[in-house]
XYZ file of C-alpha atoms in Angstrom:
462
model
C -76.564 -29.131 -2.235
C -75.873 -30.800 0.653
C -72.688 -32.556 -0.885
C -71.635 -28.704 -1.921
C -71.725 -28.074 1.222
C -69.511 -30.596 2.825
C -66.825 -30.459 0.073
C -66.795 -26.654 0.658
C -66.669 -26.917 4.464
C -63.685 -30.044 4.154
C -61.817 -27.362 1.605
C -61.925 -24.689 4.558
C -60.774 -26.814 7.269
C -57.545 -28.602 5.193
C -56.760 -24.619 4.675
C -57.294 -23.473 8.150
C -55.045 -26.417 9.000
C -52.001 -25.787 6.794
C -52.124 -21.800 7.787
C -50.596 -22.807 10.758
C -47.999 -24.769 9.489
C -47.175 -22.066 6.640
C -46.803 -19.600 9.462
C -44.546 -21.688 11.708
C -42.541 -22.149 8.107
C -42.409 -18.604 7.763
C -40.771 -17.879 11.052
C -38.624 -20.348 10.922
C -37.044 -18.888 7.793
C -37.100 -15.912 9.067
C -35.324 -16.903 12.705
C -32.739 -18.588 10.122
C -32.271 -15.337 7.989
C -31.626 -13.230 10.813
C -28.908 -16.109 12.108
C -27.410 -15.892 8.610
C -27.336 -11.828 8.864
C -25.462 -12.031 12.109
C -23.052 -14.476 10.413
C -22.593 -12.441 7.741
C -19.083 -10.573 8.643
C -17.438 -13.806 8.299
C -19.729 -15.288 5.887
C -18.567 -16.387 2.017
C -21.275 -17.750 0.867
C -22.737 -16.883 -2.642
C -25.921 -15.252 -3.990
C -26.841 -19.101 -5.571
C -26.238 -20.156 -1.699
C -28.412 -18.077 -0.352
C -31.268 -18.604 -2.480
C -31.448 -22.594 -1.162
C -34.695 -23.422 0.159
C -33.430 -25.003 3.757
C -31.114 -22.139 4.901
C -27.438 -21.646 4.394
C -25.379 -24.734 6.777
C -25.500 -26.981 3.895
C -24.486 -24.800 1.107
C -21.555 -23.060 3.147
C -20.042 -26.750 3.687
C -20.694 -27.034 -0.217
C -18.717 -23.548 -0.415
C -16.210 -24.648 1.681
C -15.630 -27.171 -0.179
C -15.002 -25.191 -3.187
C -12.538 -23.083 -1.297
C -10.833 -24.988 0.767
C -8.269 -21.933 1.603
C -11.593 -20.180 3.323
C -11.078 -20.358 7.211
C -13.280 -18.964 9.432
C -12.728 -15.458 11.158
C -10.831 -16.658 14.099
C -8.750 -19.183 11.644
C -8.119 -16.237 9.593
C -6.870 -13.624 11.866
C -4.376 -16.475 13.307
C -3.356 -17.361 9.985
C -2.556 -13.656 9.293
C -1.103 -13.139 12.413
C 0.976 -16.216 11.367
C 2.160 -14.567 8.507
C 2.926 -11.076 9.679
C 5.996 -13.175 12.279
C 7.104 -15.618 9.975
C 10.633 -14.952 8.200
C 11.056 -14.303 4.406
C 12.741 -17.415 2.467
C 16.362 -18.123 3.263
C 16.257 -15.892 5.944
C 16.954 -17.245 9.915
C 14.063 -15.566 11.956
C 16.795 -13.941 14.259
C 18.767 -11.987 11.215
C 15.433 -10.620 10.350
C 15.839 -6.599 10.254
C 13.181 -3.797 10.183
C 14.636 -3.176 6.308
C 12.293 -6.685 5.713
C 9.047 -4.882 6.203
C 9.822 -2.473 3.361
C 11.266 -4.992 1.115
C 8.147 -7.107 1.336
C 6.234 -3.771 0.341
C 7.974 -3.227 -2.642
C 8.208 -6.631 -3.854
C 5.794 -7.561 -6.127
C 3.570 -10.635 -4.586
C 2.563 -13.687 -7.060
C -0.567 -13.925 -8.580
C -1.375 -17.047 -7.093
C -1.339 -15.432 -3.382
C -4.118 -12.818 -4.520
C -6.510 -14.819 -5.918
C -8.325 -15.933 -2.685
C -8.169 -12.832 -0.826
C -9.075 -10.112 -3.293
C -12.284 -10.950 -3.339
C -12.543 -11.430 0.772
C -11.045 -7.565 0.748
C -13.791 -5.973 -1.415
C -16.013 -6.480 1.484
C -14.725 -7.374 4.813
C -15.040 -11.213 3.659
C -18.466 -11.294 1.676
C -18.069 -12.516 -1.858
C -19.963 -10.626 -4.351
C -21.386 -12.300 -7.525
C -18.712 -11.580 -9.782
C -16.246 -12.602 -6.543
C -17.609 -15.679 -5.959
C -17.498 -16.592 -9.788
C -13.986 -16.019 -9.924
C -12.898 -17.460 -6.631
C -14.927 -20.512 -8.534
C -12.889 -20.710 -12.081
C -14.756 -18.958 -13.700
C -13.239 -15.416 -14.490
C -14.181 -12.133 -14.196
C -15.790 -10.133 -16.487
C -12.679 -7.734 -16.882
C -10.400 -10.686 -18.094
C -12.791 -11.756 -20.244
C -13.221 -8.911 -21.864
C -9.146 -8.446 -21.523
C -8.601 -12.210 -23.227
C -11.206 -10.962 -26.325
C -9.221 -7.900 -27.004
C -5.511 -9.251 -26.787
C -5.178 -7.379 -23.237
C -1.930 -6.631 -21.568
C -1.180 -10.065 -20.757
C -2.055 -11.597 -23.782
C 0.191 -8.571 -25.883
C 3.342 -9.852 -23.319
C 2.961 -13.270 -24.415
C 2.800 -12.796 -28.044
C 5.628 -10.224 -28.141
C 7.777 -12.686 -26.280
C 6.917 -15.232 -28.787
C 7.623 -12.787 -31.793
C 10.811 -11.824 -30.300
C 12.423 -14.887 -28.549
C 13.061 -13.243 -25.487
C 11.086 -14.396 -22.777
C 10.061 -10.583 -21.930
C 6.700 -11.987 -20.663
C 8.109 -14.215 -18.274
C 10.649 -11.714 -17.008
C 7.791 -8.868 -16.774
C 6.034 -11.060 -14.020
C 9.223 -11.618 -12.370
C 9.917 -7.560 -12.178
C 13.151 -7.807 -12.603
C 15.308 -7.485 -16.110
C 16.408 -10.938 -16.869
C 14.942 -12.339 -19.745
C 15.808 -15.842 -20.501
C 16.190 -16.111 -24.618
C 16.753 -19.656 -26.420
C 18.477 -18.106 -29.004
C 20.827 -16.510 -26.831
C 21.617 -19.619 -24.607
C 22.510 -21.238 -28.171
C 24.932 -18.974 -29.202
C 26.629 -17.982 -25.904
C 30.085 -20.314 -26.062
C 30.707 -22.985 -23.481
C 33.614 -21.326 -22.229
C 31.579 -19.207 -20.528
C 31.029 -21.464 -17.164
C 29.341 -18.570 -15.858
C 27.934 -14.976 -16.328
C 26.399 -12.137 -14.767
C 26.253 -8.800 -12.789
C 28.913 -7.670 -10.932
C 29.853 -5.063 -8.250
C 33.265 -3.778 -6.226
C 32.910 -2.299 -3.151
C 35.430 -0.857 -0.254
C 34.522 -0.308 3.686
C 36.965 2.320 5.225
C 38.501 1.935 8.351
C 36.798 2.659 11.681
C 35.949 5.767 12.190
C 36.647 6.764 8.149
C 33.730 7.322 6.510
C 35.657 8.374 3.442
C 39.085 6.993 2.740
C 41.371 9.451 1.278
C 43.975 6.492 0.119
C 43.887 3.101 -0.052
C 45.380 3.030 3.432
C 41.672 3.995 4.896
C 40.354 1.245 3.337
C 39.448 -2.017 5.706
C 38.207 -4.587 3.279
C 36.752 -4.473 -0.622
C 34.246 -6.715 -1.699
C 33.153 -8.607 -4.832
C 29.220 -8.815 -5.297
C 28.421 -11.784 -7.789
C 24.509 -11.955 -9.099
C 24.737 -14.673 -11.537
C 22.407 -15.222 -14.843
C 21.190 -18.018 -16.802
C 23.074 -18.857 -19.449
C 20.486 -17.584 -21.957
C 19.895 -14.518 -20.183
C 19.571 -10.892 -21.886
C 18.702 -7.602 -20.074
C 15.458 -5.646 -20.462
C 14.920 -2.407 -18.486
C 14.714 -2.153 -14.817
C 16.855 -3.225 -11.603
C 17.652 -6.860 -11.669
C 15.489 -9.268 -9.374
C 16.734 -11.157 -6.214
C 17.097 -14.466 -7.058
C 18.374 -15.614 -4.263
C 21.639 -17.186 -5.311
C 24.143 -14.111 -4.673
C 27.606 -14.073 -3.687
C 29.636 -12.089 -1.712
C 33.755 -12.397 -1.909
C 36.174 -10.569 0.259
C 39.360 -9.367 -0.581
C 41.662 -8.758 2.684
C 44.336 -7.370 0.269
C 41.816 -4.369 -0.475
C 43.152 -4.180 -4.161
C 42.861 -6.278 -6.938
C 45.519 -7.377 -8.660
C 47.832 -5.620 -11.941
C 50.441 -7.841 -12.948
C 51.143 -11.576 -13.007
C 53.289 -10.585 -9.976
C 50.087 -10.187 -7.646
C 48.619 -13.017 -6.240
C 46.108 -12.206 -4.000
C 44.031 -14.367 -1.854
C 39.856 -13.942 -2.078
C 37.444 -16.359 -0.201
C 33.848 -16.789 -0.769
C 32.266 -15.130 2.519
C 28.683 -15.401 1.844
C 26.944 -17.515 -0.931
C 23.057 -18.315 -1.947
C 21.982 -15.435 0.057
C 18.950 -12.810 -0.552
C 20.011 -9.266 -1.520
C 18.741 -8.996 2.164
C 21.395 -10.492 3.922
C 23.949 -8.830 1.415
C 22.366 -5.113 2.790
C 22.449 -6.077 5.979
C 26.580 -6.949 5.159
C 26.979 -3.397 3.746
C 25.229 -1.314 6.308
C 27.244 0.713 9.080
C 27.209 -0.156 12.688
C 28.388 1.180 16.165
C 29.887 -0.473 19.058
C 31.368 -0.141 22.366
C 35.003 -0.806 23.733
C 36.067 -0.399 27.357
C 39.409 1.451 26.127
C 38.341 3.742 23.018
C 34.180 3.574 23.889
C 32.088 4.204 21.368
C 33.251 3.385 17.537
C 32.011 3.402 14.045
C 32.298 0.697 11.420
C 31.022 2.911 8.063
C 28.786 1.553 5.550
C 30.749 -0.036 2.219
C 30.923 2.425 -0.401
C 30.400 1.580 -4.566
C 33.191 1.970 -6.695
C 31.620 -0.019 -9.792
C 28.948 -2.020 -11.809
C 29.283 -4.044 -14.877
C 29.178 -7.616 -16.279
C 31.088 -10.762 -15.397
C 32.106 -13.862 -16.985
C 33.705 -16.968 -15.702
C 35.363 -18.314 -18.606
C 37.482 -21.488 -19.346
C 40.824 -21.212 -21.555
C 41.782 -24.926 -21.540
C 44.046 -25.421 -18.831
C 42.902 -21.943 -16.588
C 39.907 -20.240 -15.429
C 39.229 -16.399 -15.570
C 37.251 -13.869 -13.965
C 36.484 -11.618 -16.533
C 34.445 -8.018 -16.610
C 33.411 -5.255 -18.437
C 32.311 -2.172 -15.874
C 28.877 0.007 -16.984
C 29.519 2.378 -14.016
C 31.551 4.253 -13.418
C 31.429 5.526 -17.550
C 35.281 6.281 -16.940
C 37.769 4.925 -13.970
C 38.964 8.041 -12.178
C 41.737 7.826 -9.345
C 39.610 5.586 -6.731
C 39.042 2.896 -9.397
C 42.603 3.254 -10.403
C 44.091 3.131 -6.681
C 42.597 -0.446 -6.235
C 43.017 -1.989 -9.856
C 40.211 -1.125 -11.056
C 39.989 -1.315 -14.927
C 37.448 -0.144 -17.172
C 38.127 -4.096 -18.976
C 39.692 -7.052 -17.088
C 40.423 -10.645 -15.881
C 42.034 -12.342 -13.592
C 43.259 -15.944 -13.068
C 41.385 -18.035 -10.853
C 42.890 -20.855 -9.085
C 41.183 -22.649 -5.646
C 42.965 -23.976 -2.908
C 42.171 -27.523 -1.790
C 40.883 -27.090 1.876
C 42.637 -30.603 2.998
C 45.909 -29.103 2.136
C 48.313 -26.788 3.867
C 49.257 -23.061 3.627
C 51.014 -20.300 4.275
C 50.760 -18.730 7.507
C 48.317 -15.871 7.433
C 47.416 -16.580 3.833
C 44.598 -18.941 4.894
C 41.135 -19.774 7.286
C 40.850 -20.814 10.181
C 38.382 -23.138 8.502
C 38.311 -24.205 4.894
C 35.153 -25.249 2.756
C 33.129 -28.047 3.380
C 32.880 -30.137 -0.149
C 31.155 -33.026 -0.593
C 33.919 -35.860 -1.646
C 33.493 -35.770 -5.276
C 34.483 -32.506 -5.269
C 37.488 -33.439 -3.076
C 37.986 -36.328 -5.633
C 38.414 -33.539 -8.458
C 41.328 -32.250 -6.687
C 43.153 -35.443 -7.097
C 45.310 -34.466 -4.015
C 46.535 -31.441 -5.573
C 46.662 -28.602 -3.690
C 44.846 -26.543 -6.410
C 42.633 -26.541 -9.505
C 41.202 -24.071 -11.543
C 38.071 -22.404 -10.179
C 34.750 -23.742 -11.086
C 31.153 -21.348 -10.568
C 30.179 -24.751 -8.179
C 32.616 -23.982 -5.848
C 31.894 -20.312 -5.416
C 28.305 -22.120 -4.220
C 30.555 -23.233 -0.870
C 31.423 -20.706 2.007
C 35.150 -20.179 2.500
C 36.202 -21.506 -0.593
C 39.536 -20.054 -1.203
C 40.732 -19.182 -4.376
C 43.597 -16.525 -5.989
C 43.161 -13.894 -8.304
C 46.482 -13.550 -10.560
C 46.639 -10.291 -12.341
C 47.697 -9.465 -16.116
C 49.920 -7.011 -17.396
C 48.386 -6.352 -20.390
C 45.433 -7.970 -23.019
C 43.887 -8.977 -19.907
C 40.225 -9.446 -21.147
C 41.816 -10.872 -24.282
C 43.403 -13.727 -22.347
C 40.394 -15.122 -20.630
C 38.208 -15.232 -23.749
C 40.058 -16.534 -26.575
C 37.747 -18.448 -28.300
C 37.724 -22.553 -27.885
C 37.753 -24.775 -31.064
C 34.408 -26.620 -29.763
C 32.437 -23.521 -29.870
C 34.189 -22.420 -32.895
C 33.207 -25.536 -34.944
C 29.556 -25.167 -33.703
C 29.554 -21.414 -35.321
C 29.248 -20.290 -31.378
C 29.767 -16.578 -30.698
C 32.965 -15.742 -29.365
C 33.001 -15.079 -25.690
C 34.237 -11.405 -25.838
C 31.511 -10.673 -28.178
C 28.586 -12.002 -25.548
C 30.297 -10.198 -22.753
C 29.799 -6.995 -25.093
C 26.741 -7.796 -26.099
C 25.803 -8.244 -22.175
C 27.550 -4.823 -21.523
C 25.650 -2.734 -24.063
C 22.643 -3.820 -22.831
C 23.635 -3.719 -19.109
C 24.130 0.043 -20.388
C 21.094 0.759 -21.500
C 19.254 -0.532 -18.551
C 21.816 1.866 -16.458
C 20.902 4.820 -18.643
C 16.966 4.238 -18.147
C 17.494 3.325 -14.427
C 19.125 5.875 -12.376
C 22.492 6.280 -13.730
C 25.000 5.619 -11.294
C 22.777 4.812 -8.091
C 21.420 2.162 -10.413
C 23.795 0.027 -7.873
C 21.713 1.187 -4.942
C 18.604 -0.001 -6.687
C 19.644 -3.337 -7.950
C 21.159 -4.114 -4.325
C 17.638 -2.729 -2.378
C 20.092 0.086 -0.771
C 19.128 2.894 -0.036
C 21.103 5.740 -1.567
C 20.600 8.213 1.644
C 22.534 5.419 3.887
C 25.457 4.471 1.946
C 27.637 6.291 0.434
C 27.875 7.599 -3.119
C 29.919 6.380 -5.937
C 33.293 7.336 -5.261
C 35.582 7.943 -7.848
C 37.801 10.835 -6.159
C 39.790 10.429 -2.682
């Protein structure tokens, strides 16, 4: 009895003596629970974290580690405050305009760039289980359920595969370009070069609508080149960045082998951006006349373009979409519904006539120099049109213009190639479709980002 007695009373004290230490355990759980509840605004950490037995510092460093892009809340609102002033791509901070903001709303962001903060938005930066699995590898539940059932994505890919076409690829990229290997095998090497074209005309100041070709400043040439492979889908056509813009200080194109008229590259590998901004009106002040208005540049067509190599000469070839018919505008500055023009360029190391030339030529790299082989002109290459002020001439035709610049090459021929007027049809047709699912003629106005309340319409009447 009396060992009963002392092994009870040794049992009682070894419990009174741990209550303590349970309790102390206790609070300081709880002290670290409540530290973790005030942290929890800027917290990320996962259901599994919290559940650790000694409190949440060292399975936040382990979550940190697993997302390294997770910054703190300070870190993150400089980050985003960061990225709210930095300029787009290919875009100089000071030639930023307030038409950025709503081009970076409508453009459609990667997917890459929402995968770390979707699941921060759902709840002012608390992960949720199904968050923190995803922002870990391993899905969610809706794209595994999506990948079972052949989901959207999984339908893009195989139709693309089925067809050839690269529609999946183009679909992410929102624009109509698809890139087709079976396309890029058949188009001819004698097209250097294809793509979308556009004419434009600015009137003079103070003429907001020319009545002749005497109110007309300046026209333009808008260049948005393709891949060689490319076919169009549906829909406006994405900014790829590589645009060109040509000016033409005769303000008409050429008609007969008689007109030689001088173009020069005045903006190259520039964002649709940068091309607006080129378009748009603007007002200034003179101390004689005071205020005056420069007008916006007006459309005056859409349609396809080819650079295409005849043996000895280049072309500029095009087909127009829009307008359907040329009318008296299109007419007035040589404007054809089909067309071409030689292309020559001028070596900028050689002299010119007076008034027919820059004050400063292009700045090629020597072997393109070399390729001139001290002639003071070659035919015109799609490489040079990459070079501000390149010069080059347009020569018209009289007749059989489109004809001329795609007569097919023996090369392409003996390959079983398609002949280069054929792809530039095939290009047009479906150029017209998109057109005729778009918006018709302000389809211009939504391939270029304008906005069809500042810029004129499509003019095809004085």
């Amino acid at each position: 009895m009396a060992g009963t007695r002392s092994s009870a009373r040794q049992a009682a004290n070894a419990a009174a003596s741990s209550s303590p230490a349970s309790s102390q355990s206790q609070s300081a759980a709880n002290k670290d629970s409540a530290a973790g509840a005030k942290r929890k605004g800027g917290s990320t950490t996962s259901p599994q974290a919290k559940r650790g037995r000694k409190g949440a510092k060292k399975e936040q460093a382990t979550l940190e580690d697993t997302l390294p892009n997770q910054a703190t809340e300070d870190e993150s609102k400089d980050t985003e405050m960061k990225d709210e002033n930095e300029a787009p791509p290919n875009q100089a901070p000071e030639d930023v305009s307030e038409d950025t903001e709503m081009k970076h709303e409508t453009e459609a962001p990667s997917a890459e760039s929402h995968k770390p903060t979707s699941a921060q938005d759902k709840s002012n930066g608390d992960l949720k289980p199904e968050d923190s699995a995803t922002a870990n590898g391993e899905g969610s539940k809706q794209e595994n359920l999506n990948a079972a059932s052949g989901g959207p994505e999984q339908t893009a890919e195989e139709d693309a595969e089925k067809n050839g076409t690269g529609q999946a690829e183009a679909s992410t990229r929102g624009d109509a370009v698809e890139e087709s290997s079976k396309r890029e095998e058949s188009t001819p090497s004698s097209i250097l070069e294809k793509g979308i074209i556009y004419f434009f005309f600015r009137g003079r100041v103070g003429i907001n609508e020319p009545s002749d070709v005497n109110d007309i400043a300046r026209s333009y040439i808008i260049l948005r080149p393709l891949p060689h492979g490319a076919k169009l889908g549906d829909g406006p056509i994405g900014d790829a960045g590589h645009n060109r813009m040509l000016a033409l200080p005769k303000k008409v194109l050429p008609v007969s082998p008689k007109d030689r008229f001088m173009t020069f590259v005045e903006k190259t590998n520039v964002t649709m951006e940068e091309i607006k901004n080129s378009l748009s009106s603007s007002d200034y002040m003179t101390k004689t006349a005071g205020s005056r208005h420069t007008p916006a540049a007006a459309p005056i067509g859409e349609g396809v373009y080819a650079i295409t190599s005849t043996g000895r000469e280049t072309h500029l070839a095009y087909i127009l979409t829009i307008p359907s018919e040329v009318s008296e505008v299109q007419d007035g500055v040589g404007l054809k519904q089909r067309g071409s023009f030689v292309t020559s360029a001028k070596n900028p190391e050689t002299a010119a006539p007076a008034g027919a030339s820059l004050p400063k030529g292009a700045d090629y790299p020597k072997e393109i120099l070399d390729e001139f082989g001290g002639r003071g002109w070659m035919p015109l290459e799609p490489k040079l049109l990459d070079y501000e002020n390149t010069q080059f001439i347009i020569i018209g035709h009289n007749e059989g213009a489109l004809e001329k610049a795609t007569v097919p090459q023996p090369d392409d021929e003996n390959q079983g190639k398609e002949e280069p007027k054929e792809e530039m049809e095939k290009l047009q047709h479906e150029d017209e479709l998109r057109v005729e699912h778009l918006k018709g003629d302000d389809t211009v106005f939504e391939d270029l980002g304008l906005s069809s309340k500042e810029y004129p319409k499509l003019q095809t009447t004085w």
